[in-house]
Amino acid sequence: MTDLLDGLNDKQLEAVTLPYQSALILAGAGSGKTRVLTTRIAWLIQTGQVSPNGLLAVTFTNKAAKEMLSRLSGMLPINTRGMWVGTFHGLCNRFLRSHHREARLPALFQILDTADQLSAIKRVMKAMNVDDEKFPPKQVQHYINGAKEEGMRAEHMDAYDKHSEMMRDIYSEYDAQCQREGVVDFSELLLRCYEVLSRETALREHYQQRFRYVLVDEFQDTNRLQYLWLKLLAGKDNCVFAVGDDDQSIYAFRGARVGNMLDFEQDFSVQNIIKLEQNYRSHSNILDAANAIITHNRNRLGKNLWTSSGAGEPVRVYDAYNDQEEARFVVEEVKMLHAEGQALGDMALLYRSNAQSRVLEHALFTAGLPYRVYGGLRFFERAEIKHALAYLRLLANPADDTALLRVINFPTRGIGARSLEQLQESAQQSKSSLWQAAVEKAGSAPKPGRGIEGFVTLVRLLQEACIGLTLPEMIDQVTTLSGLRQHYQNEKEGEDRIANLDELVNAAVAFVQEHGDTDFSDTTAEGVSPEANRQQQLLAAFLTFASLEAGEHQADPGRDALQLMTVHAAKGLEFSTVFIGGLEEGLFPHEQSMYEANGLEEERRLMYVAVTRARRRLYLSHTQSRMLHGQVRYNIPSRFLDEIPEELLKRMNSRSEPKVAASTYAPARSQSANYPWRVGQAVAHQKFGQGVVVSYEGNADDLRVQVNFGNAGMKWLALEYAKLTPV
């Protein structure tokens, strides 16, 4: 027993040895929550309070469940094989296999993965003659899964217009089809299990008596149905040990409900809220920065991380002119740290949006630094980028069969496998390219169809639309006219994919700036004007550049490599050195958060997660301007930077700062009451149009105001002469 509890701090020990009662363990980042949870299970078993089969533990990933069982095996001489430790989906699958009759399922029911579920929905819609343009299948899939995660069947869904009525009807028919075929999707596993426990009183009481102890990891990430399932399984008398951190609840877009923690406190009459605040990961300057940021959130249970490992290094802040300079700075710092002996794999580059990785990847590629994109794909390997490049490859060379096969039916235009087989057979017989075979098949169709004729018409339209355009304009046209943008707008998480398409335009702008003066006169094709030749050669050169960046410099699995990832992907990880880029209003916090209930608080939790990934050294960077959809956007530094006390920071550079600078989100620190305009105020100028006040400099006699006029750029105006009016 002494060995089991050895090394626990006071709060950890209190949590592990709690008497029989429900408790909420607020486990801060790096506070040893996994150890507490595992040791709690081991202590309960070793003290004879429960048998290994008399408790249930829920984790959020299979990896976490395996790690917990592995640790338990090392702590106790028990066989963990039969223990109920796993994810919500895994445990519900186990329950339904044992009670398939009560669940009205066949004994060998099959589980649909995401792709299988989408195919099943498409079959239902086809049978119902539903227009998949008005009702995109992925949108329907999101609707069905969202309803199930709220615990609602089709008959419970409101239908307030024709559209919602049709969505409800598709859901109902999809459910009926799954029942006929004896299959379930992931969301169904939990919903079906919940319904069986609700309906079968004897079965529910059996499991309530068996699992007197229920332990839950990452409680802040539970959705509504998961909480209801736990509540049902625990009953009135069982002991629920919920471990989580409301400050790290960052998955609202997946249905996570941070309010479950407050509900749990009331529903289970929780007397014990134990706060694990001692951090074993980071130095105190990093923790103090994280604490200072998160205290601006109002809806939180509240805790304050601390450490005994000393202040450590200050948090470094870099103010870059643009995103290319930001990337160069990161590369130089990485090189320096690596030369000093720090492994590349112990350094991470974090960003709010996937699209930000493109500029960083290019800088790393140029510098010859190996890197991996954790939990995702490198920029030029992402599906939406490969689709866009395939269309561009067809413009450069219609005989490119590989490119044609990739996009001939994407977005879908009614070209089935049999049609493709016939097209390939025709091309083989005539010894021509697939494009030539498609043109012959299309003939002189008067109207574009949804099949191969429509595809030929589309490619010809793209060819005509791109005549005389610059490379960035060409990419913008292709991604729009091809239907790629419209297709991704209908996806649940399509916003990231559209941002990546925008970033491809930015990549073209940067490429033209770097290679725009290349002389292509020696490769002029016969009968082609110099300008058209230049356009074709630039496109070919850009496609070559994209292929090289996608195919070369890929880090070997066992090789030391820098880690690139979104902040969401970084949760649960830690690194000696962390770079967080793009700390600008509209990017981090994301502009969408301004329009969503509690959106800004979720963004702040995301920033808190990002900061607490760092053990020893933390870099925060922002840019004065950043390329967005081929246009330069001028930025205001993120409010999160203002929320960190200045004494914790070390500014790496000092750009020409005004004598008196007004910070948009800290007016009390710098803004004078004598100024006629407040920072953030919308104003209009006769010549430059509408803009937003960014900062001030000077004194009463020579006061100047800095205004961001969008397309007209950032302007300094002397207030004595400038005629500004409020908007």
mmCIF file of N, CA, C and O in Angstrom, residues 220-253:
data_model
loop_
_atom_site.group_PDB
_atom_site.id
_atom_site.type_symbol
_atom_site.label_atom_id
_atom_site.label_comp_id
_atom_site.label_asym_id
_atom_site.label_seq_id
_atom_site.Cartn_x
_atom_site.Cartn_y
_atom_site.Cartn_z
ATOM 1 N N GLN A 220 -14.599 16.817 -19.146
ATOM 2 C CA GLN A 220 -15.013 18.072 -19.779
ATOM 3 C C GLN A 220 -15.375 17.884 -21.257
ATOM 4 O O GLN A 220 -16.007 18.744 -21.862
ATOM 5 N N ASP A 221 -14.981 16.747 -21.846
ATOM 6 C CA ASP A 221 -15.228 16.516 -23.270
ATOM 7 C C ASP A 221 -16.480 15.676 -23.534
ATOM 8 O O ASP A 221 -16.746 15.308 -24.679
ATOM 9 N N THR A 222 -17.241 15.357 -22.489
ATOM 10 C CA THR A 222 -18.455 14.557 -22.693
ATOM 11 C C THR A 222 -19.556 15.389 -23.349
ATOM 12 O O THR A 222 -19.679 16.594 -23.099
ATOM 13 N N ASN A 223 -20.347 14.742 -24.211
ATOM 14 C CA ASN A 223 -21.497 15.430 -24.798
ATOM 15 C C ASN A 223 -22.749 15.126 -23.970
ATOM 16 O O ASN A 223 -22.675 14.441 -22.947
ATOM 17 N N ARG A 224 -23.872 15.613 -24.421
ATOM 18 C CA ARG A 224 -25.108 15.473 -23.641
ATOM 19 C C ARG A 224 -25.493 14.005 -23.441
ATOM 20 O O ARG A 224 -25.793 13.572 -22.321
ATOM 21 N N LEU A 225 -25.470 13.201 -24.509
ATOM 22 C CA LEU A 225 -25.886 11.805 -24.408
ATOM 23 C C LEU A 225 -24.922 11.000 -23.537
ATOM 24 O O LEU A 225 -25.363 10.143 -22.753
ATOM 25 N N GLN A 226 -23.651 11.252 -23.640
ATOM 26 C CA GLN A 226 -22.674 10.548 -22.802
ATOM 27 C C GLN A 226 -22.925 10.831 -21.324
ATOM 28 O O GLN A 226 -22.835 9.934 -20.483
ATOM 29 N N TYR A 227 -23.251 12.080 -21.022
ATOM 30 C CA TYR A 227 -23.546 12.423 -19.626
ATOM 31 C C TYR A 227 -24.823 11.726 -19.151
ATOM 32 O O TYR A 227 -24.870 11.180 -18.039
ATOM 33 N N LEU A 228 -25.858 11.704 -19.989
ATOM 34 C CA LEU A 228 -27.105 11.038 -19.620
ATOM 35 C C LEU A 228 -26.879 9.534 -19.421
ATOM 36 O O LEU A 228 -27.466 8.925 -18.526
ATOM 37 N N TRP A 229 -26.034 8.940 -20.254
ATOM 38 C CA TRP A 229 -25.708 7.517 -20.142
ATOM 39 C C TRP A 229 -25.007 7.221 -18.817
ATOM 40 O O TRP A 229 -25.339 6.273 -18.117
ATOM 41 N N LEU A 230 -24.031 8.068 -18.468
ATOM 42 C CA LEU A 230 -23.319 7.909 -17.193
ATOM 43 C C LEU A 230 -24.279 8.066 -16.011
ATOM 44 O O LEU A 230 -24.231 7.306 -15.040
ATOM 45 N N LYS A 231 -25.149 9.041 -16.123
ATOM 46 C CA LYS A 231 -26.107 9.316 -15.051
ATOM 47 C C LYS A 231 -27.048 8.130 -14.854
ATOM 48 O O LYS A 231 -27.357 7.737 -13.721
ATOM 49 N N LEU A 232 -27.477 7.528 -15.954
ATOM 50 C CA LEU A 232 -28.369 6.371 -15.903
ATOM 51 C C LEU A 232 -27.658 5.159 -15.311
ATOM 52 O O LEU A 232 -28.219 4.431 -14.480
ATOM 53 N N LEU A 233 -26.425 4.938 -15.712
ATOM 54 C CA LEU A 233 -25.658 3.781 -15.256
ATOM 55 C C LEU A 233 -25.305 3.896 -13.770
ATOM 56 O O LEU A 233 -25.252 2.899 -13.047
ATOM 57 N N ALA A 234 -25.062 5.124 -13.323
ATOM 58 C CA ALA A 234 -24.664 5.321 -11.925
ATOM 59 C C ALA A 234 -25.846 5.225 -10.967
ATOM 60 O O ALA A 234 -25.692 4.826 -9.807
ATOM 61 N N GLY A 235 -27.040 5.592 -11.449
ATOM 62 C CA GLY A 235 -28.196 5.569 -10.557
ATOM 63 C C GLY A 235 -28.073 6.594 -9.449
ATOM 64 O O GLY A 235 -27.357 7.588 -9.558
ATOM 65 N N LYS A 236 -28.756 6.321 -8.345
ATOM 66 C CA LYS A 236 -28.765 7.281 -7.233
ATOM 67 C C LYS A 236 -27.627 7.071 -6.245
ATOM 68 O O LYS A 236 -27.176 8.008 -5.591
ATOM 69 N N ASP A 237 -27.169 5.832 -6.129
ATOM 70 C CA ASP A 237 -26.278 5.514 -5.018
ATOM 71 C C ASP A 237 -24.823 5.244 -5.403
ATOM 72 O O ASP A 237 -23.964 5.171 -4.538
ATOM 73 N N ASN A 238 -24.545 5.048 -6.678
ATOM 74 C CA ASN A 238 -23.183 4.686 -7.057
ATOM 75 C C ASN A 238 -22.226 5.864 -6.993
ATOM 76 O O ASN A 238 -22.624 7.030 -7.000
ATOM 77 N N CYS A 239 -20.952 5.517 -6.951
ATOM 78 C CA CYS A 239 -19.894 6.512 -6.763
ATOM 79 C C CYS A 239 -19.257 6.839 -8.112
ATOM 80 O O CYS A 239 -18.664 5.965 -8.751
ATOM 81 N N VAL A 240 -19.382 8.093 -8.567
ATOM 82 C CA VAL A 240 -18.783 8.526 -9.832
ATOM 83 C C VAL A 240 -17.578 9.416 -9.537
ATOM 84 O O VAL A 240 -17.690 10.412 -8.809
ATOM 85 N N PHE A 241 -16.457 9.020 -10.089
ATOM 86 C CA PHE A 241 -15.188 9.728 -9.902
ATOM 87 C C PHE A 241 -14.856 10.376 -11.248
ATOM 88 O O PHE A 241 -14.356 9.738 -12.163
ATOM 89 N N ALA A 242 -15.214 11.663 -11.373
ATOM 90 C CA ALA A 242 -15.062 12.369 -12.649
ATOM 91 C C ALA A 242 -13.803 13.234 -12.635
ATOM 92 O O ALA A 242 -13.656 14.107 -11.780
ATOM 93 N N VAL A 243 -12.912 12.967 -13.575
ATOM 94 C CA VAL A 243 -11.655 13.712 -13.676
ATOM 95 C C VAL A 243 -11.672 14.550 -14.944
ATOM 96 O O VAL A 243 -11.927 14.036 -16.038
ATOM 97 N N GLY A 244 -11.432 15.832 -14.814
ATOM 98 C CA GLY A 244 -11.425 16.690 -15.997
ATOM 99 C C GLY A 244 -10.915 18.076 -15.686
ATOM 100 O O GLY A 244 -10.558 18.388 -14.548
ATOM 101 N N ASP A 245 -10.884 18.900 -16.715
ATOM 102 C CA ASP A 245 -10.407 20.275 -16.571
ATOM 103 C C ASP A 245 -11.269 21.153 -17.464
ATOM 104 O O ASP A 245 -11.149 21.111 -18.690
ATOM 105 N N ASP A 246 -12.169 21.924 -16.852
ATOM 106 C CA ASP A 246 -13.047 22.766 -17.656
ATOM 107 C C ASP A 246 -12.263 23.790 -18.471
ATOM 108 O O ASP A 246 -12.739 24.260 -19.507
ATOM 109 N N ASP A 247 -11.049 24.139 -18.032
ATOM 110 C CA ASP A 247 -10.231 25.087 -18.783
ATOM 111 C C ASP A 247 -9.637 24.479 -20.048
ATOM 112 O O ASP A 247 -9.059 25.189 -20.877
ATOM 113 N N GLN A 248 -9.759 23.158 -20.196
ATOM 114 C CA GLN A 248 -9.248 22.502 -21.402
ATOM 115 C C GLN A 248 -10.377 21.898 -22.236
ATOM 116 O O GLN A 248 -10.151 20.990 -23.036
ATOM 117 N N SER A 249 -11.580 22.431 -22.085
ATOM 118 C CA SER A 249 -12.710 21.966 -22.902
ATOM 119 C C SER A 249 -12.685 22.716 -24.229
ATOM 120 O O SER A 249 -13.059 23.884 -24.308
ATOM 121 N N ILE A 250 -12.216 22.038 -25.289
ATOM 122 C CA ILE A 250 -11.988 22.718 -26.573
ATOM 123 C C ILE A 250 -12.678 22.005 -27.740
ATOM 124 O O ILE A 250 -12.349 22.259 -28.893
ATOM 125 N N TYR A 251 -13.641 21.130 -27.424
ATOM 126 C CA TYR A 251 -14.262 20.361 -28.496
ATOM 127 C C TYR A 251 -15.755 20.617 -28.626
ATOM 128 O O TYR A 251 -16.526 19.710 -28.932
ATOM 129 N N ALA A 252 -16.172 21.854 -28.432
ATOM 130 C CA ALA A 252 -17.599 22.171 -28.576
ATOM 131 C C ALA A 252 -18.079 21.849 -29.984
ATOM 132 O O ALA A 252 -19.225 21.443 -30.188
ATOM 133 N N PHE A 253 -17.205 22.010 -30.988
ATOM 134 C CA PHE A 253 -17.605 21.739 -32.372
ATOM 135 C C PHE A 253 -17.896 20.260 -32.600
ATOM 136 O O PHE A 253 -18.510 19.882 -33.589
#
